[in-house]
Coordinates of C-alpha atoms in Angstrom, one line a residue:
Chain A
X532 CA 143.2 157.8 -138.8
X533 CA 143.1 156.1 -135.1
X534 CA 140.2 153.7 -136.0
X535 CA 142.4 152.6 -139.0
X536 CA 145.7 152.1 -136.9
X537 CA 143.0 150.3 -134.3
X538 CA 141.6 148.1 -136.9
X539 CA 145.1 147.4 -138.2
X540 CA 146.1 146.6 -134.3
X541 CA 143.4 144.1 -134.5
X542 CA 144.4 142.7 -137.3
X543 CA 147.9 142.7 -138.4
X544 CA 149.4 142.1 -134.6
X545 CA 147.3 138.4 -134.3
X546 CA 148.4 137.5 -137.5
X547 CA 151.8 138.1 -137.0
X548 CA 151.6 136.5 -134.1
X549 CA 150.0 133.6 -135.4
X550 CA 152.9 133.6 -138.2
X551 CA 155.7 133.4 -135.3
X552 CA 154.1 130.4 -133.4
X553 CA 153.2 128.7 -136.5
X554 CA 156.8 129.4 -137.7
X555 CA 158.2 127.9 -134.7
X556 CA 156.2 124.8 -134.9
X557 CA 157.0 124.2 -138.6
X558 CA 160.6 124.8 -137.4
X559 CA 160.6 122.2 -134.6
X560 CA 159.3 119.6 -136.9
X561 CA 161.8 120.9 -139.8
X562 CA 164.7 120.3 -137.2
X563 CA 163.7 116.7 -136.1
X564 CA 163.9 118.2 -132.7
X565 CA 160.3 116.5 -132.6
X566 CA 161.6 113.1 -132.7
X567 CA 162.5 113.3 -129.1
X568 CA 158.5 112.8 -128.8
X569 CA 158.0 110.2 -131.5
X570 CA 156.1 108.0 -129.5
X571 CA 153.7 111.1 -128.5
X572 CA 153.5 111.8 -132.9
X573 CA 152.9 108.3 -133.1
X574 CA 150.2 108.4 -130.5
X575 CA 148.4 111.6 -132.2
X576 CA 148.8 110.1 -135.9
X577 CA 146.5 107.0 -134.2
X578 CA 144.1 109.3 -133.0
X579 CA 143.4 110.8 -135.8
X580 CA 142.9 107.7 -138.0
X581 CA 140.3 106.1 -135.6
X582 CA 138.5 109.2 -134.2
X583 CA 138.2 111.4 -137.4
X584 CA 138.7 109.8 -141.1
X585 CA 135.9 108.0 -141.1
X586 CA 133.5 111.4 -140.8
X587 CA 136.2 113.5 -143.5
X588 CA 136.1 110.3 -145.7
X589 CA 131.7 110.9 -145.5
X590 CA 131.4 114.3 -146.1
X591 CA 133.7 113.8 -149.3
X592 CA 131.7 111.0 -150.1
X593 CA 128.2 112.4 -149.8
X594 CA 129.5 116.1 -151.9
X595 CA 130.4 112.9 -154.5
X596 CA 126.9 112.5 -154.9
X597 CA 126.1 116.0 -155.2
X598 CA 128.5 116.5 -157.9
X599 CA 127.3 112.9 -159.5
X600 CA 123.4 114.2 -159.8
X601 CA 124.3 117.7 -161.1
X602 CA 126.6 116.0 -163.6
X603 CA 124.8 113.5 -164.9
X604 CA 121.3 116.0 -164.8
X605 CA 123.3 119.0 -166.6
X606 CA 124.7 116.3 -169.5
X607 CA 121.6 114.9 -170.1
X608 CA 120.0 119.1 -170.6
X609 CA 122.7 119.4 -172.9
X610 CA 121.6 115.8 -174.5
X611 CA 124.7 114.2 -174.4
X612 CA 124.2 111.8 -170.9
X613 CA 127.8 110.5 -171.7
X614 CA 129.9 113.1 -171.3
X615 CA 128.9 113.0 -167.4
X616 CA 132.0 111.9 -166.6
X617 CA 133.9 115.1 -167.6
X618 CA 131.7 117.3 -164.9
X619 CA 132.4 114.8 -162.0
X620 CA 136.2 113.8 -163.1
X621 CA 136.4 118.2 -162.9
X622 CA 134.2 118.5 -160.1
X623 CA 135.2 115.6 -157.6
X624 CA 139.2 115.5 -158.5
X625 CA 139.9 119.5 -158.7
X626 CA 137.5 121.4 -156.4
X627 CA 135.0 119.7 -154.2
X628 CA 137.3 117.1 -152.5
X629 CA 139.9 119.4 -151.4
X630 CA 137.2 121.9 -150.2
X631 CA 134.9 119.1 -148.1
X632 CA 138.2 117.6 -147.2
X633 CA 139.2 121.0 -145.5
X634 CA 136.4 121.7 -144.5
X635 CA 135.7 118.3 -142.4
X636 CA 139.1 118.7 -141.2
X637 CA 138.7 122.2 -139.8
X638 CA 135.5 121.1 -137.8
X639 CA 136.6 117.9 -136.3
X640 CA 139.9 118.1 -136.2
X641 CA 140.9 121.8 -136.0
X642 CA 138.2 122.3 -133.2
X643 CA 139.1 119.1 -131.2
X644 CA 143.2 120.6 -131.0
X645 CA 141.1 123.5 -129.8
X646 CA 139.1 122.5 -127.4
X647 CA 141.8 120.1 -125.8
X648 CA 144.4 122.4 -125.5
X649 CA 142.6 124.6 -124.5
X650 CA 141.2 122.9 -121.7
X651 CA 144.7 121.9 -121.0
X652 CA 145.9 125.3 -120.9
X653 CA 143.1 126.5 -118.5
X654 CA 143.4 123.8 -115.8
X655 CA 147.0 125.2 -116.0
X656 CA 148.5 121.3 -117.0
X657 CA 150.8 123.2 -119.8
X658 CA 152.6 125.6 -117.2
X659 CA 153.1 121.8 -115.7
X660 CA 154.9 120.8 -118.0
X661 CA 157.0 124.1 -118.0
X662 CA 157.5 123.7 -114.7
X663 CA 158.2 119.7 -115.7
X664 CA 161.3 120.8 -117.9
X665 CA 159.2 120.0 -120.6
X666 CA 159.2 122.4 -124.5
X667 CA 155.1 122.4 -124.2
X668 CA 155.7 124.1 -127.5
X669 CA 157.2 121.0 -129.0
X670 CA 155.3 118.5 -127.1
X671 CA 151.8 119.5 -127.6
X672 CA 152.0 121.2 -131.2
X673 CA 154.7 119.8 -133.5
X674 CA 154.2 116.5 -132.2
X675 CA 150.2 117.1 -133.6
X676 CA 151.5 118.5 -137.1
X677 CA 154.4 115.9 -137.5
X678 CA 150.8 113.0 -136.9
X679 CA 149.1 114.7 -138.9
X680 CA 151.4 115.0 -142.2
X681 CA 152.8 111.6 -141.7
X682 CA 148.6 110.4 -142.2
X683 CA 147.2 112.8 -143.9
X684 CA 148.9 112.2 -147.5
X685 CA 147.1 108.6 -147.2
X686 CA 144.1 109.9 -145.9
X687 CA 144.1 112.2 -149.0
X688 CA 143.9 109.7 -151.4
X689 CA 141.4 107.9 -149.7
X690 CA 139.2 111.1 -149.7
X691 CA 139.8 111.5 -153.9
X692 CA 138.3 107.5 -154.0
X693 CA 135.2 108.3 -151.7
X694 CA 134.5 111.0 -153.9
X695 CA 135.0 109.1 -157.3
X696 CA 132.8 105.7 -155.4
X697 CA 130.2 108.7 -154.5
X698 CA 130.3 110.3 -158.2
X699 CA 130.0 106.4 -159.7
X700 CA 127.0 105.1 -158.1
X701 CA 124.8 108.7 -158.5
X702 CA 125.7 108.9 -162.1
X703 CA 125.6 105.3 -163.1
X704 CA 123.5 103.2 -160.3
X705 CA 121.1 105.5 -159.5
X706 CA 120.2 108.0 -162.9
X707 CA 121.4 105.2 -165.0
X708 CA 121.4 106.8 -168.2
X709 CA 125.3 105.7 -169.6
X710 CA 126.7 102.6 -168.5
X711 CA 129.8 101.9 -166.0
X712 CA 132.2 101.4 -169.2
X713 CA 131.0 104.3 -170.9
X714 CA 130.9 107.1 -168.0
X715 CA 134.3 105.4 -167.0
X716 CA 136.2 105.9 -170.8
X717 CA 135.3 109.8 -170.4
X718 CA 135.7 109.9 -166.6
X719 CA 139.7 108.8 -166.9
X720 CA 140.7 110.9 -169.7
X721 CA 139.7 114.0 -168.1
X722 CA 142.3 113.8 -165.6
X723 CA 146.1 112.5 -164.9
X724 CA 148.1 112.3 -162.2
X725 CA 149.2 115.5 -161.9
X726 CA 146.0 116.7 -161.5
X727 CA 146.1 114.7 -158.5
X728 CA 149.0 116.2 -157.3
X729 CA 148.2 119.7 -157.8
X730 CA 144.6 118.8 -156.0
X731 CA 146.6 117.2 -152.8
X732 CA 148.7 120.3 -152.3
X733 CA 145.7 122.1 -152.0
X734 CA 144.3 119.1 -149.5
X735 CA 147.6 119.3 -147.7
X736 CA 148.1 123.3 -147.7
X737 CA 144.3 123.4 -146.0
X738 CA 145.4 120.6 -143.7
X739 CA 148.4 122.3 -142.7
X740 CA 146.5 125.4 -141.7
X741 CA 143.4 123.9 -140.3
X742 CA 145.9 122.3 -137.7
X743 CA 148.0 125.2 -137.1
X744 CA 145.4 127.7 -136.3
X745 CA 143.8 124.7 -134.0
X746 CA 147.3 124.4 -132.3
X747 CA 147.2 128.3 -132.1
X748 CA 143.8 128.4 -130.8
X749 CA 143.8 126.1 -127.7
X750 CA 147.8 126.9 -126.8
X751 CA 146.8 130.8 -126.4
X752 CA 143.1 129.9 -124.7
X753 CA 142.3 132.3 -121.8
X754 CA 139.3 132.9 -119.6
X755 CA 138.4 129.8 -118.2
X756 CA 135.7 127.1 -119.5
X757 CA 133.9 130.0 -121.6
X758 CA 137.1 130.9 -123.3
X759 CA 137.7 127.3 -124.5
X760 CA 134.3 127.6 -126.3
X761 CA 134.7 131.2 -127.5
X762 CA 138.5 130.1 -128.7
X763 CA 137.3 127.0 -130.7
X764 CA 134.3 128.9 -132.2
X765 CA 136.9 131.8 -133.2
X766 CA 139.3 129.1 -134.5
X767 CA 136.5 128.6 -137.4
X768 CA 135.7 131.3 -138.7
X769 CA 139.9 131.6 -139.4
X770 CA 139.4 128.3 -140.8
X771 CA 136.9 129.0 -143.1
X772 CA 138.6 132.5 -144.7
X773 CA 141.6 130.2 -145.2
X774 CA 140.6 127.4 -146.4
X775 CA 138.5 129.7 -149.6
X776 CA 141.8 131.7 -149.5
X777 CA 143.9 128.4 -150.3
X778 CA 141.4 127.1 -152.3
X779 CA 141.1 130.4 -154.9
X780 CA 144.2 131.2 -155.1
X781 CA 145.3 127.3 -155.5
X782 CA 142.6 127.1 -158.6
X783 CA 143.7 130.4 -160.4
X784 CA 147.7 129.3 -159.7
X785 CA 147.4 125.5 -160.9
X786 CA 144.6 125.7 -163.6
X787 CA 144.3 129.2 -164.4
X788 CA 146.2 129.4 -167.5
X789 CA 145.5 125.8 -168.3
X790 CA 142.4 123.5 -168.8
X791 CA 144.2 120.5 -168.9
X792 CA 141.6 118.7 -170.5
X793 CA 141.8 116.1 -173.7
X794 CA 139.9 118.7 -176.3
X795 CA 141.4 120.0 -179.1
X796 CA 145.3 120.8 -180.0
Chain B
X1056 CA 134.2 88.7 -125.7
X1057 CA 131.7 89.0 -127.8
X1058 CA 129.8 90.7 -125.5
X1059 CA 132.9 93.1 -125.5
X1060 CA 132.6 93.2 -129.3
X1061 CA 128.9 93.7 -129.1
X1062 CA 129.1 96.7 -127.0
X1063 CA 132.2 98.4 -128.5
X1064 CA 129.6 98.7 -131.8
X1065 CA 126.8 98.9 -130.6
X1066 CA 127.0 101.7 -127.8
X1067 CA 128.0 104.5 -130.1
X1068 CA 125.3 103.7 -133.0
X1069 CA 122.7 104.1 -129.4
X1070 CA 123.8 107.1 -128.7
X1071 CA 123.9 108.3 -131.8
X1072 CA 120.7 107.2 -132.7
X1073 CA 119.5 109.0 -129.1
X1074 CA 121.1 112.0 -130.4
X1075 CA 119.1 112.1 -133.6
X1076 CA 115.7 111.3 -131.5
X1077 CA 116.8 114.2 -129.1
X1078 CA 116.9 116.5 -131.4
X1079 CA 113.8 115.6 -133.1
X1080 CA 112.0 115.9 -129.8
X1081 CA 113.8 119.9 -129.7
X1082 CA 113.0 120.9 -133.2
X1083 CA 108.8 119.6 -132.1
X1084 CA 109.4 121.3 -128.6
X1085 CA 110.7 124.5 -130.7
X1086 CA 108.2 124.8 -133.4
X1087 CA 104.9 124.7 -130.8
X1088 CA 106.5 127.0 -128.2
X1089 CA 107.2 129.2 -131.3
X1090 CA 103.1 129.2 -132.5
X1091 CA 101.7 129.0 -128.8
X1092 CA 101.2 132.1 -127.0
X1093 CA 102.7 134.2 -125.7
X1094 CA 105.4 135.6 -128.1
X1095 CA 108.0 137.2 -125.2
X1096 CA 111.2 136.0 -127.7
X1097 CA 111.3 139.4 -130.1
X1098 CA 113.7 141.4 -128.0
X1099 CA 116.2 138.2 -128.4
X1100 CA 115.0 137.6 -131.9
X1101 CA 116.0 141.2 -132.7
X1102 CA 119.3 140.6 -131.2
X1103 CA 120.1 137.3 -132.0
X1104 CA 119.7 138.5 -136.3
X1105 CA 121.7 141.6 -135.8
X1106 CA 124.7 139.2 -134.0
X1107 CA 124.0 136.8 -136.8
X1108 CA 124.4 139.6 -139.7
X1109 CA 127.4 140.9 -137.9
X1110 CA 129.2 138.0 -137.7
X1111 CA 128.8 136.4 -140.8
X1112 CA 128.6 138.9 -143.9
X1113 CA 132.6 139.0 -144.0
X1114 CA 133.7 135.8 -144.4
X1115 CA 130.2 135.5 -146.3
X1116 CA 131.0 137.3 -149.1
X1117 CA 134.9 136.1 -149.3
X1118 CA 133.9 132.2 -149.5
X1119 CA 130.7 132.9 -151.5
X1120 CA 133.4 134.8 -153.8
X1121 CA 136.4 132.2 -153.7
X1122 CA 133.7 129.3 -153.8
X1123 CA 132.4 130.4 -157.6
X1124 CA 135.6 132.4 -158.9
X1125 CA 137.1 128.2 -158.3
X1126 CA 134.9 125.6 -159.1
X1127 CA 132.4 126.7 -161.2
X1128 CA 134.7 129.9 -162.6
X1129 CA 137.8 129.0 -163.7
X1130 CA 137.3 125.2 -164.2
X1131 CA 133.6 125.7 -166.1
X1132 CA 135.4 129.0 -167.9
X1133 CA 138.5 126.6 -169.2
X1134 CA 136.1 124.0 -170.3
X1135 CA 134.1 126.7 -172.4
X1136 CA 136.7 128.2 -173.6
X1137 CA 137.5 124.9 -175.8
X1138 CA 135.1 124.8 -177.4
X1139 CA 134.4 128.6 -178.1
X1140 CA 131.5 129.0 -176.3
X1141 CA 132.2 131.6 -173.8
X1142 CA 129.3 133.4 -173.8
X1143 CA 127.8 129.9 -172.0
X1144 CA 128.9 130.3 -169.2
X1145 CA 126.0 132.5 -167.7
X1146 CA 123.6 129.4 -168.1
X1147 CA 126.1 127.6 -166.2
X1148 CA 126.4 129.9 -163.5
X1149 CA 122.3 129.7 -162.8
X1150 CA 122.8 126.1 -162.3
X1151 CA 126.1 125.9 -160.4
X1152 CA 125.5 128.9 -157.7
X1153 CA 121.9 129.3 -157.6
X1154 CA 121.1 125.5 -157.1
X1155 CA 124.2 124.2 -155.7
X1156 CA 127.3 126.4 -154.1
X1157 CA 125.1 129.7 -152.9
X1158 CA 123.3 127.5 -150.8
X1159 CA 126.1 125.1 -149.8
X1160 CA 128.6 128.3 -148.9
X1161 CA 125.8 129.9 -147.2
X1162 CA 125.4 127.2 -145.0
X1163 CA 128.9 126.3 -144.3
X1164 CA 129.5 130.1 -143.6
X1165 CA 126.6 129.8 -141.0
X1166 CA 127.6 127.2 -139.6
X1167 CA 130.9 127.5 -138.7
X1168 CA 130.7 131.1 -138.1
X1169 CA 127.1 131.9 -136.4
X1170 CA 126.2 128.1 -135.3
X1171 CA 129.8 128.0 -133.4
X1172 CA 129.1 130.9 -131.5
X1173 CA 125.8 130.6 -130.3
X1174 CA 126.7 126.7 -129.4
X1175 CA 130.2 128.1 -127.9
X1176 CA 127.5 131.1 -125.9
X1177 CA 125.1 128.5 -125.1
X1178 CA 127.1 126.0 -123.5
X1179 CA 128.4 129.2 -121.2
X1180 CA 125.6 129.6 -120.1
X1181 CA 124.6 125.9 -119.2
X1182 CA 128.1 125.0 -117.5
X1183 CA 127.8 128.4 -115.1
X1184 CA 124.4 126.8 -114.4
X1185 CA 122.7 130.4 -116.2
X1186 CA 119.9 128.0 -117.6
X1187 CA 118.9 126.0 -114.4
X1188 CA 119.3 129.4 -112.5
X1189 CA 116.3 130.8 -115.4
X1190 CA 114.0 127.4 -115.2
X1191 CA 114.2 128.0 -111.6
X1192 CA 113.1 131.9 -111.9
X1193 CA 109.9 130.0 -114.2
X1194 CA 111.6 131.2 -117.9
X1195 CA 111.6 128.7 -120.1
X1196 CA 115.0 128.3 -121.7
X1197 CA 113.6 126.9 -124.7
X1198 CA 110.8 129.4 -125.5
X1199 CA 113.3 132.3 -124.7
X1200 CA 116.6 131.2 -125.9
X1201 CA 116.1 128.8 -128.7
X1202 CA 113.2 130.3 -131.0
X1203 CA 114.5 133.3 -131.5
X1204 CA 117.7 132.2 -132.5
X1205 CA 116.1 129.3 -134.5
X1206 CA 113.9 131.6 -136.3
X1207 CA 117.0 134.3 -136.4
X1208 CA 119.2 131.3 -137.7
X1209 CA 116.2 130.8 -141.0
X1210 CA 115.7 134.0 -141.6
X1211 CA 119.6 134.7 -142.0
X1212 CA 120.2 132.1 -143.9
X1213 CA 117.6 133.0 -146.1
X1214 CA 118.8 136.1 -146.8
X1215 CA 122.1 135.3 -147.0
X1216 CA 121.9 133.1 -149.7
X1217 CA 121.0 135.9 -151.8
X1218 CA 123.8 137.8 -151.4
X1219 CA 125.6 134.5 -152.2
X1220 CA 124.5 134.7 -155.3
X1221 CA 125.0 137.9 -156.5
X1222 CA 128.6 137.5 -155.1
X1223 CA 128.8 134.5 -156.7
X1224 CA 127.5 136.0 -160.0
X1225 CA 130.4 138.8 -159.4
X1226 CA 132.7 135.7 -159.0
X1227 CA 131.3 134.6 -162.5
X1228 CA 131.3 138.5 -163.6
X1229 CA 135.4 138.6 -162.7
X1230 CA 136.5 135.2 -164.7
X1231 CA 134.6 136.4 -167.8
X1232 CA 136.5 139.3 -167.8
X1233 CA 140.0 137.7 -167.1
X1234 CA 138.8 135.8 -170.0
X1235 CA 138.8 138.8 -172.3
X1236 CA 135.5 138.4 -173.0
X1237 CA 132.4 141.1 -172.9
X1238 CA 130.0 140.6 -169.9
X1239 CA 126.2 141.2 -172.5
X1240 CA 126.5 137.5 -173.4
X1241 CA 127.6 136.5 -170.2
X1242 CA 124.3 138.3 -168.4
X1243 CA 122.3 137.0 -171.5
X1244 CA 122.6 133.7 -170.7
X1245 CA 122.4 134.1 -167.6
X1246 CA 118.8 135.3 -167.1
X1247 CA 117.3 133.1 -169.7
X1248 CA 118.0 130.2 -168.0
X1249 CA 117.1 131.7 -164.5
X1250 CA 114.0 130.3 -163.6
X1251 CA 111.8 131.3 -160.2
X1252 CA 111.4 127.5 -159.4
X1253 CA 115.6 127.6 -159.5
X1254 CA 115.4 131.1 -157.1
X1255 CA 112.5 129.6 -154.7
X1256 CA 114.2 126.5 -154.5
X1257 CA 117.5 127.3 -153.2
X1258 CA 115.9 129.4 -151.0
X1259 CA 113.7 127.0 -149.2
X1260 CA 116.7 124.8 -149.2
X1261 CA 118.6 127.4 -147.3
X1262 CA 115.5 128.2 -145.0
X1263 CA 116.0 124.4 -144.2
X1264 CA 119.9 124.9 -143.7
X1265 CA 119.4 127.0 -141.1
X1266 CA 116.7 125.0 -139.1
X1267 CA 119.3 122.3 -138.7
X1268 CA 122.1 124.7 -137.9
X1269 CA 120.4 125.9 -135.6
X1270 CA 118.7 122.8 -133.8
X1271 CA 122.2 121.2 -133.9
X1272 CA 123.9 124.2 -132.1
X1273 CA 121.4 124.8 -130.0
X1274 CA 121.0 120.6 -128.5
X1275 CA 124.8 120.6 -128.1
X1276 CA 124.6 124.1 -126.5
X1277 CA 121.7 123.1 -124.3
X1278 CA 123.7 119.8 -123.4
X1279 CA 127.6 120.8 -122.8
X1280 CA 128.8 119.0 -119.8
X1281 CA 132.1 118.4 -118.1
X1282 CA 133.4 121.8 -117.1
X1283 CA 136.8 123.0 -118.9
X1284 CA 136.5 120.7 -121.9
X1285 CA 133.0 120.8 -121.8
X1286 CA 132.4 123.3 -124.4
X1287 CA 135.0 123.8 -126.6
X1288 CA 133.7 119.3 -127.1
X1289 CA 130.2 120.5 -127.7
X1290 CA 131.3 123.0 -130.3
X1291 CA 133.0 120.6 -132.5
X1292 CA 130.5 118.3 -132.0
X1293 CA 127.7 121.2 -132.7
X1294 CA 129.9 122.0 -136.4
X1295 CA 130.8 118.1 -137.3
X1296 CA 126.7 117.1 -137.0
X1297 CA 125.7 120.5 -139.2
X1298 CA 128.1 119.7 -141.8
X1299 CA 127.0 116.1 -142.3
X1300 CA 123.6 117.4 -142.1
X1301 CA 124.3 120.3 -144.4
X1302 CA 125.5 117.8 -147.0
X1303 CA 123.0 114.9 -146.1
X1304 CA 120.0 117.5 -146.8
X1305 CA 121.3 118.7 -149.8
X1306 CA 121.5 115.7 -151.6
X1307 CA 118.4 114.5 -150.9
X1308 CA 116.5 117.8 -151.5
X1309 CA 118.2 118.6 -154.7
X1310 CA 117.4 115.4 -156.0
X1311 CA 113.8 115.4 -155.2
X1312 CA 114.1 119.2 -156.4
X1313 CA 115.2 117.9 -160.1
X1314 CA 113.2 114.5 -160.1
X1315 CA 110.0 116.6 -159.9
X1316 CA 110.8 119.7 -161.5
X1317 CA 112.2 118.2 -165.3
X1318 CA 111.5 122.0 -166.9
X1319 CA 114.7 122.9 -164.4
X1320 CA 117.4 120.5 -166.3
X1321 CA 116.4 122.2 -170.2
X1322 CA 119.0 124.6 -171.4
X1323 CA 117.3 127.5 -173.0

């Protein structure tokens, strides 16, 4: 009975701390009192455009190819090379772009927040600003997650047309067995815009939480330079149970019950 | 100005292309010191799989579950369903986990879980000077600290990626049956199409995974500088490298795979 209440210690009291901060931060951002530090959101939204898109935008890209070959190998087993543009539209659109996209965020992005703030919080510069008059809170975090969802929406869309570009030239440049017109005619009517929708909210929930738990991570860092590296290693593997969590559960919720595809009545 | 412009692009594509030789130059370093004798790394080897094992085969089976009960699950499972052919589903499952997300959730799962810390443990040791305190005492950081957890790093991996499959194949197991449909053709179809090229393959492709994951982790471990921000830099650096590696590999390994193996892309 005590190593259950221990392992439920373990467990439940992080989380629920993690639930309170993240609370909080959503909450600052929810009551604009984060526009007092536009400039700063600003500032972090232009970070992550030049240091990090370009490597989410590749790993999207190259899991497009992956998706391209097996589509176009599996429809040509099945001796119908045309149809390969009903695995990739599936495959790119609905599950492996929000998955690299999250999981490319959570290793340069949610482990840089880490290992920042937390190297801000060992060399004791947040209990400056405390002492500074400053809400470190509101300056350090919501500011991140206010640049963040003012980008990422973009950033998104861009990561659904790396895939698609990626898909394209293994399927049609590089197997070569349907042409551009034919792989495209199958490849548009298996999906519509609110697949695209449903796919970004799983994008955006992942995002969300990558940057969260980073913020988390680094603001609550302890035991000097090894901490940092112990925090941001930790902030990982929270990343990676939440991003499959989103992911399943996002699947089962929006296409569960519903193929959504052009077939039959 | 252009001189400006010249170095703004240039300087980063040097040092990443000094990077990639660096490594290359650890991975040779590695595999001699791993054949040449003496062999004083099994203590360590020992160790390093256990933490490895520990570490990993939680969130291991989770993703390796959520990975196939998504993609290849529920999407593949609606598709089927059109066109009342159910019972396919198996064959599908042989080519979606075995050859492509076992291997690619094994690998992330590695990565980010067992790469992170040995990079985050590494690069501990380097900044309290640990390592230069050891070269001094003769031990040679590489023959003692990187082998075994390159060859701990393969060997997990490996092994790994078999339990991502049969998770993966319990993934497949639990959207047949919120399909209503019996599991005999689901298992039928299953292990005709299974093929040992399909098995050997995804396991020499995760053998590989984990040779990069653990080169990667260990370079950016063995080179953390800069004090506070040092390391918590090198381990997001160690985890953004595997990943495009990961992916980089794959694609070019499961295309060779299916260009040379055509008996692999029949449908029995």
């Amino acid at each position: 009975m005590s190593t259950l209440r221990s392992i439920g210690n373990r467990t439940t009291v992080p989380f629920g701390h993690f639930l309170r901060f993240a609370l909080r931060v959503m909450g600052d951002v929810y009551r604009l009192r984060v526009m007092q530090f536009f400039g700063e959101v600003l500032r972090q939204a232009g970070i992550l455009v030049t240091g990090s898109v370009l490597i989410v935008l590749g790993l999207v890209f190259i899991l497009g190819l992956q998706c391209g070959i097996e589509g176009a190998y599996g429809a040509r087993a099945v001796g119908a090379p045309s149809v390969s543009g009903a695995f990739t539209a599936l495959c790119d659109l609905r599950e492996v772009t929000p998955y690299a996209f999250g999981y490319m965020m959570a290793a340069k992005v949610g482990t840089g927040i880490v290992a920042e703030l937390g190297s801000m919080r060992i060399s004791d510069e947040i209990d400056a600003l405390e002492v500074m008059g400053f809400d470190s809170l509101l300056y350090l975090c919501a500011t991140r997650l206010l640049g963040m969802w003012m980008v990422l929406p973009f950033v998104y869309i861009a990561a659904v047309a790396f895939g698609f570009v990626g898909s394209y030239i293994a399927v049609v440049n590089q197997i070569g067995e349907v042409s551009a017109g034919g792989y495209f005619q199958i490849f548009w009517q298996f999906q519509n815009p609110v697949d695209l929708l449903y796919s970004a909210i799983k994008g955006m929930l992942m995002a969300t939480m990558v940057v969260l738990v980073g913020c988390y991570y680094g603001y609550y860092a302890s035991g000097g330079p090894v901490g940092v590296g112990t925090a941001t290693a930790k902030s990982m593997v929270v990343n990676i149970f939440g991003i499959h969590a989103i992911g399943m559960v996002g699947t089962q919720l929006f296409w569960g019950g519903n193929a959504r595809a052009p077939i039959g009545g | 100005m252009l001189r400006a412009v010249g170095e703004r692009t240039f300087l980063p594509l040097r040092e990443f292309i000094e990077t990639i030789g660096s490594m290359g130059v650890l991975t040779g370093k590695t595999l001699t010191s791993a054949v040449r004798p003496p062999y004083p790394y099994g203590k360590e080897f020992v160790t390093q799989f256990l933490f490895a094992v520990r570490l990993c085969w939680f969130p291991m089976i989770v993703a390796s579950v959520a990975f196939t009960y998504g993609p290849s699950g529920v999407q593949a499972a609606n598709f089927l369903n059109l066109f009342g052919a159910i019972d396919r589903l198996g064959g599908l499952f042989i080519v979606a986990v075995v050859r492509e997300f076992a291997p690619l959730v094994c690998a992330i799962v590695m990565a980010g879980v067992a790469g992170t810390a040995i990079c985050a443990d590494l690069g501990a040791r380097k900044i309290r000077e640990e390592l230069d305190a050891l070269q001094v005492l003769g031990v040679d950081p590489i023959k003692n600290l990187v082998v075994p957890r390159f060859l701990a790093l393969m060997l997990v991996t490996g092994m790994f990626n078999v339990y991502a499959v049969i998770f993966g194949t319990f993934g497949g197991m639990l959207v047949t049956v919120t399909n209503g449909a019996p599991l005999g053709p689901f298992f039928a179809t299953y292990f005709t199409n299974a093929t040992p090229t399909e098995l050997w393959g995804s396991l020499l492709k995760t053998v590989m995974f984990g040779a990069i994951i653990a080169i990667v982790c260990c370079y950016k471990g063995l080179t953390a500088k800069g004090g506070a921000e040092g390391v918590g830099r090198a381990v997001n650096q160690a985890v953004v490298i595997s990943f495009l590696g990961i992916g980089a590999f794959n694609y070019v390994f499961t295309q060779t795979l299916l260009a040379t193996h055509p008996e692999l892309t029949l449908v029995r």
